[in-house]
Amino acid sequence: MRSHDAGTLRAEHAGQTVTLAGWVARRRDHGGVIFIDLRDASGIAQVVFREGEMAQAAHRLRAEYCVRVAGTVAMRPEGNENREIATGTIEVTADLLEVLSESAPLPFPLDEHLQVGEEIRLRHRYLDLRRPGQAATMRMRSEANRIARAVLDDEGFVEVETPTLTRSTPEGARDFLVPARLQPGSWYALPQSPQLFKQLLMVAGMERYYQIARCYRDEDFRADRQPEFTQLDIEMSFVDQDDVIGMGERIVAALWSELAGYEIASPIPRLSYADAMGRYGTDKPDLRLSLELAELTVYFSDTPFRVFQAPYVGSVVMPGGAHQPRRQLDAWQEWAKQRGAKGLAYVLVGEDGTLSGPVARNIADGEREGLAKAAGAEPGDCIFFAAGEAGEARRLLGAAREEIGRSCGLIDESAWSFVWIVDAPLFELAEYSGDISMGAGRWTALHHPFTSPTPDWVEHFESDPGAALAYAYDIVCNGNEIGGGSIRIHRADVQQCVFAVLGISEEDAREKFGFLLDALDYGPPPHGGIAFGWDRICMLLAGADSLRDVIAFPKTGGGYDPLTGAPAPITAAQRAEAGVDAAKPRGKPE
RNA sequence: GGCCCAGUGGCGCAGUCGGUUAGCGCGUCGCCCUGUCACGGCGAAGGUCGCGGGUUCGAGUCCCGUCUGGGUCGCCA
């Protein structure tokens, strides 16, 4: 059908007869001579139609007509080269034009110079993806898949597909449910991740598994969250934490090297969860920003200021913030209130070092003296404080830190920063998490109930659950969690003990994931793994602002697909057949 | 579930303090044009101002409700 790809034509093709096929990206009709930018997957080439029959035929071409053109490659007349495009030195003089199919007037311009709303683009995503930028993103994602597969293949991994119609797994998010026609009243769940299956594959002796796996979670969506998303899922036998982290680094390094032209310094630094929370107020710190929180609990241990008589007092400095107008300081209060805080206390450090602001008047003379130094502030800075329960206060300061970074332009947007967060707690107090499905104990698993304690804790974690550390790791890039995993429990006694701490009875455990416990009875190998948030990684590599840009057919915030119109009502017949309304479920009722 | 922002020809936007015929750019259609490359010139068509109610002599504009989209907090191990 065609002899060449349009985007590959160069000066060396001059004089050759070629046949191209593609779309009319743009036309410039001068009457006697007509220029067409012909676009195919490889790029764009200019086609020229001159006088007479050819010009006549080309007059009727419109945007996005699908055409086939035969002609001769010629050097452009001197001075008419276009340096903007790769084929800019040549053009194709057409002597044959075949319209393969016509296009209706477009619902939105495909011109990359213009901004178009997202909803209309998603409704006609097949047009949106014709835009070279969008198309390049799709191809880049394909490359990312290829690179990851190459690294894993090279290291002896086996790609295995796991079910998408399965049983609800213990992962905390809400499941998407599918009625089982053959067992009315019983339901499949779509997997939130292949977590349990990959562990079964380790018991099965695969030793090294991976999968580019679709996962489903029925929660509210965000710019960086979709109801269905993709993980690069990996599990390995006979490994410890360093082995999995090393494997993860090789994949990430290959991706960034090939797709971003960035060589990640190895090894990627590690930060303990406790340090991350203490110094940055988050478990996914953006280390492009060097700003750190200061802990002032001890400094204010005898303070007369009521607000600072709290289990934790901390601060973060806004460089140059002393010069903010009052209005802006008020805006910070609003900002904090929107995050559920009472406000954001502040002290302004004058150029002469004197402190001002409401807080400065309430603290003791002695406290004023060394405060700037203790908080790490310079003259002209603003110090923000948070006091209260450590977790909440740090979270507020961490968010403030990032807001300061953004608003003060302290973040180098072209930089990449990677860090592993390790030594997270194994358990957290259940009071805040509304996790009803996973046991009735005071404690809930921070990762999931199959995460092993670290070697230091594995023999006595139950004696101090709040302090026990998990053999788990998250990798963070520029403040985004792009992957995480853990070493799993492979000893039945340890697993029983974890369930006991979580308040999960043996009966409950049997009911929910007896199949995994059964499997662990048959000589399970020590194993662990990691899962990468594939959409998020592609988003970062593509420099996109939204996951929707790196997903071929994404959904909107309401879980709606503007293209297909899903979800959609079903007919009464479908409803009856699916067994959605079955009165008496078989098997054990909830 | 809470909060913030937006919704005006196909697309992107303007519309002042509530006032008479709702503008602009792009696109579309017609005519013209032999070196453009986001071509250019002339002309034309195209609107239930998201939807419902209210206030008013009068509502795109103000009020209430609602829907949709985006962001954010909760939520998402």
XYZ file of C-alpha atoms (C1' of nucleotides) in Angstrom:
667
model
C 0.000 0.000 0.000
C 2.905 2.326 0.682
C 6.596 2.299 -0.077
C 7.901 4.612 2.649
C 6.939 6.045 6.010
C 6.405 9.766 5.659
C 8.584 10.756 8.598
C 11.609 8.838 7.311
C 12.086 10.750 4.040
C 15.366 12.670 3.782
C 17.468 14.453 1.195
C 18.978 11.117 0.138
C 15.554 10.049 -1.184
C 15.474 12.942 -3.668
C 14.513 11.720 -7.125
C 12.868 8.534 -5.865
C 9.282 7.666 -6.579
C 7.423 6.980 -3.334
C 3.938 6.051 -2.192
C 2.754 7.380 1.159
C -0.387 6.773 3.169
C -1.630 8.737 6.142
C -3.792 11.620 7.241
C -4.133 15.223 6.127
C -2.679 17.030 9.140
C -2.885 20.458 7.512
C -3.513 21.927 4.128
C -2.336 25.192 2.679
C -4.332 25.888 -0.452
C -2.886 28.644 -2.640
C -5.106 28.014 -5.614
C -2.539 26.980 -8.159
C -0.377 25.099 -5.669
C -1.552 23.173 -2.651
C 0.571 21.944 0.235
C -0.524 19.063 2.409
C 1.194 17.969 5.600
C 0.787 14.220 5.437
C 0.995 12.561 8.851
C 1.503 8.888 9.565
C 2.830 7.067 12.617
C 6.419 7.943 11.693
C 5.980 11.681 11.336
C 5.041 14.336 8.804
C 6.036 15.056 5.204
C 4.946 17.890 2.930
C 3.177 16.877 -0.250
C 2.818 19.379 -3.112
C -0.033 19.360 -5.628
C 0.487 21.556 -8.700
C -1.940 22.956 -11.250
C -4.394 21.117 -13.386
C -5.769 17.769 -12.398
C -3.745 17.297 -9.211
C -4.591 20.707 -7.767
C -8.226 20.135 -8.714
C -8.263 16.853 -6.819
C -6.446 18.254 -3.798
C -8.907 21.146 -3.437
C -11.445 18.845 -1.877
C -9.103 17.498 0.793
C -10.036 18.396 4.338
C -8.463 17.929 7.746
C -7.931 14.283 8.706
C -8.968 12.770 5.401
C -7.179 9.453 5.120
C -5.236 9.447 1.853
C -2.728 7.604 -0.252
C -0.323 9.653 -2.341
C 2.232 8.682 -4.958
C 4.849 11.078 -6.215
C 8.485 12.024 -6.483
C 10.697 13.148 -3.629
C 12.306 16.501 -4.446
C 14.582 18.905 -2.654
C 12.635 21.984 -1.618
C 13.478 25.200 -3.480
C 16.267 27.080 -1.750
C 15.014 29.149 1.173
C 11.855 27.078 1.578
C 13.243 24.464 3.941
C 11.442 23.939 7.216
C 13.849 23.303 10.057
C 11.004 22.526 12.447
C 10.370 19.075 11.023
C 12.719 16.190 10.311
C 11.638 15.975 6.676
C 11.908 19.740 6.201
C 14.482 19.691 3.425
C 12.352 17.684 1.009
C 8.801 17.478 -0.293
C 6.848 14.995 -2.353
C 5.455 16.216 -5.659
C 2.257 14.247 -6.063
C 1.095 12.668 -9.295
C -1.510 10.407 -7.743
C -4.044 11.063 -4.995
C -6.405 8.473 -3.606
C -8.839 9.398 -0.856
C -9.075 6.259 1.282
C -11.723 7.748 3.537
C -13.149 11.154 4.307
C -13.379 12.777 7.726
C -16.322 14.651 9.172
C -15.514 18.122 10.547
C -13.559 17.588 13.758
C -15.176 18.026 17.189
C -11.993 19.765 18.340
C -8.831 20.945 16.607
C -5.945 18.473 16.617
C -3.524 21.382 16.444
C -0.983 20.952 19.224
C -0.640 24.685 19.686
C -4.188 24.956 20.948
C -5.567 23.931 24.296
C -8.581 21.673 24.315
C -10.634 20.519 27.291
C -10.020 17.040 28.555
C -13.564 15.738 28.470
C -14.051 16.361 24.773
C -10.668 14.824 24.021
C -11.546 11.703 25.989
C -14.903 11.366 24.272
C -13.025 11.213 20.948
C -9.831 9.695 22.284
C -9.153 8.071 18.881
C -8.712 11.597 17.535
C -6.827 12.850 20.566
C -4.317 10.025 20.146
C -3.625 11.162 16.589
C -1.924 14.195 18.074
C 1.817 13.576 17.924
C 2.356 14.410 21.594
C -0.268 11.975 22.797
C 0.856 9.335 20.358
C 4.436 9.701 21.565
C 3.267 9.091 25.137
C 1.560 5.843 24.124
C 4.719 4.707 22.357
C 6.853 5.683 25.313
C 4.707 3.531 27.567
C 5.152 0.632 25.202
C 8.911 1.190 25.429
C 8.721 1.188 29.230
C 7.034 -2.219 29.084
C 9.680 -3.499 26.715
C 12.552 -2.226 28.866
C 11.145 -3.754 32.049
C 10.519 -7.063 30.302
C 14.049 -7.076 28.916
C 15.619 -6.503 32.345
C 13.434 -9.152 33.990
C 13.831 -11.640 31.185
C 17.563 -11.179 31.432
C 17.426 -12.144 35.091
C 15.395 -15.292 34.581
C 11.940 -14.071 35.511
C 8.781 -15.871 34.383
C 5.835 -13.809 33.179
C 2.636 -15.318 34.562
C -0.934 -14.123 34.183
C -3.205 -14.323 37.227
C -7.005 -14.225 37.385
C -9.012 -11.032 37.215
C -12.131 -12.803 38.413
C -11.162 -13.803 41.889
C -11.984 -13.617 45.547
C -11.847 -10.495 47.620
C -8.278 -10.036 48.903
C -7.312 -8.429 52.210
C -6.000 -5.137 50.912
C -8.073 -2.481 52.513
C -9.622 -0.817 49.496
C -13.171 -1.402 48.334
C -13.552 -4.228 45.820
C -15.233 -4.086 42.455
C -17.701 -6.967 42.431
C -18.964 -9.185 39.624
C -22.056 -11.358 40.040
C -21.576 -15.082 39.433
C -24.351 -16.267 37.144
C -23.763 -19.926 37.963
C -23.907 -19.286 41.697
C -26.587 -16.672 42.241
C -25.853 -14.621 45.315
C -22.119 -15.236 45.140
C -19.730 -12.702 43.676
C -16.303 -12.482 42.219
C -14.062 -9.588 43.140
C -11.659 -7.925 40.731
C -8.162 -8.081 42.227
C -6.783 -5.026 43.990
C -3.417 -6.547 43.142
C -2.160 -10.070 42.402
C -0.684 -10.187 45.917
C -1.882 -13.625 47.004
C -1.408 -15.238 43.615
C 2.181 -14.175 43.382
C 2.873 -15.697 46.761
C 1.233 -18.925 45.591
C 3.538 -18.859 42.567
C 6.488 -18.764 44.944
C 5.134 -21.806 46.771
C 4.753 -23.313 43.303
C 8.469 -22.974 42.743
C 8.439 -20.339 39.992
C 11.099 -18.550 42.079
C 10.998 -15.410 39.946
C 7.672 -14.054 38.735
C 6.554 -10.846 37.139
C 3.448 -9.520 35.450
C 2.241 -6.251 34.045
C -0.991 -6.593 35.963
C -4.236 -4.684 35.886
C -5.559 -3.875 39.340
C -8.906 -2.519 40.486
C -9.866 -0.434 43.511
C -13.261 1.104 44.023
C -12.222 4.316 45.754
C -12.495 7.983 44.875
C -10.212 9.047 42.069
C -7.566 11.716 41.651
C -5.257 13.109 39.028
C -2.864 10.334 40.052
C -5.444 7.616 40.730
C -7.766 5.644 38.444
C -10.249 2.893 39.317
C -8.312 0.489 37.164
C -4.577 0.845 37.025
C -1.485 -1.121 36.185
C 1.297 -2.506 38.329
C 4.573 -4.043 37.334
C 4.270 -6.851 39.830
C 7.322 -8.837 40.922
C 7.966 -11.628 43.404
C 11.174 -13.529 44.154
C 12.109 -16.549 46.271
C 15.188 -17.017 48.462
C 15.781 -13.294 48.780
C 16.059 -10.688 51.470
C 15.239 -6.992 51.361
C 18.509 -5.988 49.715
C 17.950 -8.442 46.858
C 14.522 -7.045 46.020
C 15.681 -3.457 46.383
C 18.603 -4.205 44.075
C 16.292 -5.721 41.489
C 13.979 -2.729 41.756
C 16.860 -0.351 41.243
C 18.012 -2.103 38.102
C 14.562 -1.729 36.558
C 14.153 1.904 37.564
C 17.695 2.700 36.419
C 17.061 1.118 33.013
C 13.799 3.022 32.567
C 15.227 6.397 33.459
C 18.388 5.810 31.479
C 16.601 4.873 28.268
C 13.496 7.027 28.500
C 14.635 10.103 30.397
C 18.328 10.073 29.512
C 19.056 10.189 33.223
C 21.566 7.939 34.961
C 20.420 7.249 38.504
C 23.316 7.212 40.964
C 23.543 3.768 42.526
C 22.696 2.773 45.139
C 19.586 4.856 45.642
C 19.760 6.309 49.169
C 17.605 4.851 51.928
C 15.738 6.725 54.593
C 13.984 5.160 57.546
C 10.268 5.740 57.866
C 10.893 7.411 61.216
C 13.436 9.804 59.676
C 11.162 10.572 56.754
C 8.301 11.451 59.073
C 10.546 13.396 61.450
C 12.498 15.365 58.873
C 9.937 15.766 56.097
C 6.557 15.038 57.670
C 5.629 12.426 55.069
C 6.517 8.878 54.066
C 7.077 10.042 50.474
C 9.322 13.089 50.732
C 10.232 15.104 47.679
C 13.978 15.383 48.155
C 14.382 17.890 45.347
C 13.496 20.217 48.189
C 16.210 20.336 50.870
C 14.030 22.092 53.461
C 13.560 20.032 56.644
C 11.269 20.201 59.647
C 12.694 21.093 63.048
C 11.538 19.293 66.176
C 11.046 21.754 69.036
C 9.208 19.622 71.595
C 12.125 19.713 74.025
C 12.838 23.372 73.260
C 9.331 24.273 74.378
C 9.084 21.720 77.203
C 8.564 24.451 79.817
C 6.730 26.959 77.656
C 4.061 29.214 79.120
C 2.318 29.206 75.721
C -0.660 26.852 76.022
C -0.741 25.843 72.377
C 2.837 24.592 72.549
C 2.211 22.487 75.664
C 1.741 19.464 73.442
C 3.245 16.019 72.906
C 4.942 17.367 69.791
C 5.958 20.815 68.609
C 7.684 21.255 65.272
C 8.376 23.901 62.699
C 9.285 24.527 59.106
C 10.943 27.615 57.691
C 9.715 29.649 54.774
C 12.777 31.442 53.397
C 12.094 35.138 52.956
C 8.626 34.616 54.413
C 8.875 37.503 56.874
C 8.021 39.868 54.031
C 4.682 38.313 53.194
C 1.766 40.704 53.444
C -0.769 40.081 56.172
C -3.259 38.855 53.602
C -0.944 36.031 52.614
C -0.360 34.956 56.207
C -4.124 34.783 56.580
C -4.263 32.644 53.472
C -1.909 30.185 55.188
C -4.400 29.922 58.043
C -7.135 29.084 55.565
C -4.863 26.601 53.866
C -4.226 24.838 57.203
C -7.895 24.838 58.161
C -8.752 23.150 54.899
C -6.466 20.359 56.011
C -8.379 19.941 59.237
C -5.929 21.889 61.409
C -6.934 24.700 63.733
C -4.460 27.015 62.061
C -0.789 27.461 61.355
C 1.110 29.367 64.029
C 3.933 31.543 62.726
C 6.768 33.782 63.807
C 8.368 36.357 61.540
C 12.120 36.871 61.888
C 12.984 40.508 61.212
C 16.092 41.568 59.327
C 17.584 42.595 62.677
C 16.696 39.236 64.181
C 13.755 40.419 66.299
C 10.718 38.158 66.284
C 7.200 39.335 65.597
C 3.758 37.881 65.113
C 1.145 36.668 67.625
C 3.156 33.636 68.742
C 6.240 35.698 69.516
C 4.313 37.638 72.145
C 3.086 34.486 73.898
C 6.309 32.592 74.419
C 8.864 33.201 77.144
C 11.716 35.693 76.730
C 14.259 32.912 76.881
C 12.419 30.973 74.221
C 12.465 33.921 71.857
C 16.222 34.230 72.071
C 17.352 30.973 70.551
C 14.259 30.220 68.493
C 15.478 31.279 65.057
C 18.558 29.140 65.493
C 16.610 26.152 66.825
C 14.217 26.309 63.880
C 17.001 26.929 61.380
C 15.674 30.329 60.345
C 17.624 33.330 59.055
C 16.679 36.994 59.314
C 13.846 37.672 56.886
C 12.374 34.178 57.200
C 9.010 33.032 58.464
C 8.761 30.069 60.844
C 5.558 28.011 60.746
C 4.687 25.849 63.760
C 2.458 22.906 64.385
C 1.775 21.435 67.813
C -0.246 18.467 68.931
C -0.191 14.750 68.301
C 3.073 14.010 66.476
C 1.602 12.282 63.427
C -0.949 14.964 62.671
C 1.349 17.905 63.363
C 4.119 16.479 61.203
C 1.706 15.810 58.403
C 0.637 19.447 58.443
C 4.248 20.660 58.487
C 5.135 18.238 55.716
C 2.354 19.608 53.558
C 3.445 23.154 54.422
C 6.996 22.259 53.430
C 5.871 21.194 49.981
C 3.608 24.198 49.596
C 6.554 26.445 50.494
C 8.692 24.634 47.945
C 6.135 25.226 45.228
C 5.221 28.802 46.021
C 8.820 29.914 46.578
C 10.101 28.112 43.498
C 12.558 26.038 45.541
C 11.981 22.871 43.514
C 14.106 22.189 40.451
C 11.477 20.767 38.114
C 14.098 19.258 35.837
C 15.733 17.248 38.638
C 15.108 13.632 39.646
C 15.343 12.474 43.226
C 14.942 8.864 44.293
C 14.848 7.423 47.786
C 13.871 4.152 49.432
C 11.792 4.426 52.571
C 12.572 1.454 54.817
C 11.886 0.271 58.370
C 8.231 1.254 58.425
C 6.225 0.128 61.459
C 4.664 -3.305 61.087
C 1.429 -2.210 62.745
C -0.407 0.998 63.387
C -3.164 1.752 65.854
C -6.510 0.870 64.350
C -8.397 3.861 65.766
C -8.061 6.074 62.707
C -8.320 3.495 59.985
C -11.893 2.456 59.468
C -10.748 -0.979 58.449
C -13.623 -3.196 59.417
C -12.731 -6.170 57.284
C -9.414 -6.998 58.876
C -9.854 -8.115 62.413
C -11.069 -6.567 65.595
C -7.753 -5.823 67.329
C -6.235 -2.540 68.391
C -3.652 -2.953 65.658
C -3.912 -2.996 61.917
C -1.270 -3.883 59.352
C 0.421 -0.885 57.732
C 1.154 -2.866 54.572
C -0.781 -6.134 54.597
C -0.998 -9.011 57.059
C 1.569 -11.144 55.193
C 4.394 -8.644 55.593
C 7.233 -10.064 57.652
C 8.773 -8.260 60.592
C 12.425 -7.349 60.080
C 14.920 -10.042 61.152
C 15.521 -8.067 64.379
C 11.850 -8.246 65.283
C 10.641 -11.521 63.884
C 11.043 -13.431 67.174
C 9.398 -10.928 69.531
C 7.319 -8.399 67.603
C 4.192 -9.279 69.583
C 5.792 -7.959 72.784
C 5.777 -4.382 71.438
C 3.619 -4.198 68.310
C 3.817 -0.421 68.107
C 7.602 -0.458 67.822
C 8.023 -3.525 65.609
C 9.443 -2.789 62.173
C 8.240 -4.245 58.889
C 10.534 -5.836 56.351
C 9.062 -3.483 53.781
C 10.229 -0.775 51.422
C 8.738 1.948 49.260
C 10.530 3.735 46.465
C 9.776 7.421 46.100
C 10.515 9.640 43.108
C 10.092 13.405 43.405
C 7.525 12.975 46.154
C 5.559 10.242 44.381
C 5.399 6.700 45.690
C 6.233 4.753 42.548
C 6.616 1.302 44.067
C 6.551 -0.678 47.242
C 6.836 -4.170 48.573
C 7.919 -6.396 51.367
C 9.447 -9.647 52.414
C 6.560 -11.993 53.214
C 6.005 -14.248 56.165
C 6.802 -17.849 55.252
C 6.590 -19.397 58.711
C 3.212 -20.598 59.945
C 3.963 -19.688 63.575
C 4.883 -16.112 62.681
C 1.768 -15.754 60.564
C -0.435 -17.048 63.379
C 1.148 -14.571 65.744
C 0.567 -11.646 63.352
C -3.061 -12.639 63.021
C -3.303 -12.743 66.806
C -1.964 -9.194 67.102
C -4.380 -8.050 64.413
C -7.225 -9.736 66.250
C -8.023 -12.023 63.329
C -9.343 -15.320 64.559
C -8.153 -18.549 62.998
C -11.644 -19.055 61.674
C -11.680 -15.632 59.998
C -8.256 -16.223 58.515
C -9.366 -19.591 57.139
C -12.499 -18.055 55.697
C -10.782 -15.161 53.922
C -7.521 -16.653 52.702
C -7.394 -20.229 53.833
C -6.026 -21.163 50.430
C -2.881 -19.147 51.095
C -2.452 -20.571 54.597
C -2.906 -24.065 53.170
C -0.231 -23.396 50.594
C 2.150 -22.128 53.269
C 1.894 -25.558 54.911
C 3.829 -27.162 52.089
C 7.383 -25.954 52.340
C 7.044 -22.357 51.206
C 10.340 -20.683 50.277
C 11.322 -17.411 51.919
C 10.093 -14.819 49.435
C 9.327 -11.205 48.862
C 8.589 -8.792 46.107
C 7.666 -5.371 44.904
C 5.011 -3.735 42.791
C 5.582 -0.591 40.751
C 2.793 1.864 40.033
C 3.183 1.615 36.310
C 0.848 4.425 35.306
C 2.513 6.763 37.768
C 5.988 5.860 36.515
C 4.916 6.443 32.928
C 3.363 9.741 33.961
C 6.654 10.895 35.469
C 8.694 9.718 32.495
C 6.305 11.400 30.068
C 6.318 14.606 32.082
C 2.534 14.407 32.214
C 0.422 16.053 34.897
C -2.228 13.372 35.001
C -2.452 9.589 34.843
C -5.107 10.051 32.211
C -2.442 11.184 29.761
C -0.604 7.856 29.918
C -3.674 5.602 29.788
C -5.097 4.887 26.358
C -8.737 5.061 27.396
C -8.957 6.577 30.868
C -11.963 7.294 33.035
C -13.035 10.593 34.553
C -13.123 11.326 38.276
C -16.571 9.840 38.554
C -15.387 6.523 37.153
C -17.114 7.336 33.883
C -15.698 6.570 30.463
C -16.728 9.456 28.186
C -15.988 7.350 25.115
C -18.022 4.202 25.719
C -20.391 5.696 28.251
C -19.547 3.014 30.813
C -20.867 2.274 33.323
C -24.321 1.854 31.800
C -27.626 0.396 32.959
C -28.346 -3.223 32.145
C -31.584 -4.750 30.939
C -33.994 -6.547 33.219
C -33.083 -9.769 31.455
C -29.374 -9.241 32.064
C -30.133 -8.415 35.653
C -32.136 -11.553 36.208
C -29.594 -13.761 34.488
C -26.648 -12.286 36.378
C -28.276 -13.151 39.663
C -27.651 -9.691 41.088
C -30.779 -9.834 43.193
C -30.514 -13.440 44.358
C -32.102 -13.631 47.767
C -30.255 -16.505 49.377
C -26.526 -16.592 48.810
C -25.032 -20.035 48.889
C -22.113 -20.808 51.143
C -21.344 -18.872 54.253
C -23.245 -15.628 54.669
C -21.265 -12.565 55.754
C -18.931 12.620 52.189
C -16.601 18.080 52.961
C -14.443 22.404 50.557
C -12.773 25.379 46.132
C -13.072 26.502 40.786
C -15.478 26.056 36.052
C -19.835 25.214 32.597
C -21.677 30.973 27.034
C -22.084 28.627 18.626
C -17.933 22.610 16.883
C -13.197 24.160 20.027
C -10.763 27.960 23.287
C -12.377 32.237 25.721
C -14.604 37.705 26.873
C -19.118 39.574 28.644
C -18.047 45.770 33.594
C -22.693 47.804 38.632
C -28.616 43.438 36.595
C -30.329 47.058 31.101
C -31.845 47.279 24.953
C -29.237 43.455 18.900
C -24.573 38.084 23.625
C -18.826 39.529 21.445
C -13.580 37.741 19.999
C -10.049 34.062 18.043
C -9.816 29.301 15.795
C -12.668 25.877 13.075
C -16.862 25.045 9.359
C -19.187 26.522 4.446
C -18.673 29.610 -0.287
C -15.488 32.583 -3.493
C -10.319 34.231 -4.629
C -5.079 33.098 -4.409
C 1.625 29.327 -7.851
C 6.016 28.542 -2.432
C 3.259 27.941 1.998
C 4.442 25.455 6.539
C -0.311 27.603 12.972
C -0.424 30.476 4.704
C -3.315 34.747 3.308
C -7.812 37.871 1.457
C -13.317 38.627 1.005
C -18.074 36.882 2.504
C -21.646 33.631 5.153
C -23.825 30.234 8.457
C -23.814 28.675 13.349
C -26.358 30.266 20.489
C -32.400 26.952 24.920
C -25.653 31.280 28.065
C -25.443 23.018 31.681
C -30.524 22.031 33.849
C -34.774 23.448 37.323
C -36.819 27.064 40.383
C -36.731 32.064 42.602
C -35.879 37.641 43.123
C -36.793 41.756 39.593
C -40.183 46.085 35.150
C -35.876 43.378 33.209
C -31.145 37.759 34.650
C -25.577 35.031 30.796
C -24.888 38.340 35.239
C -28.017 38.018 41.808
C -30.194 33.823 45.191
C -31.543 28.454 46.084
C -31.311 23.553 44.267
C -29.320 20.082 40.849
C -26.086 17.769 37.067
C -21.303 17.426 34.710
C -16.014 18.288 34.698
C -11.372 19.686 37.242
C -8.665 20.305 41.845
C -8.285 19.212 46.999
C -9.246 16.965 52.129
C -11.312 12.357 53.876
C -10.563 7.659 51.594
C -6.969 4.649 48.671
C -2.264 -1.460 53.250
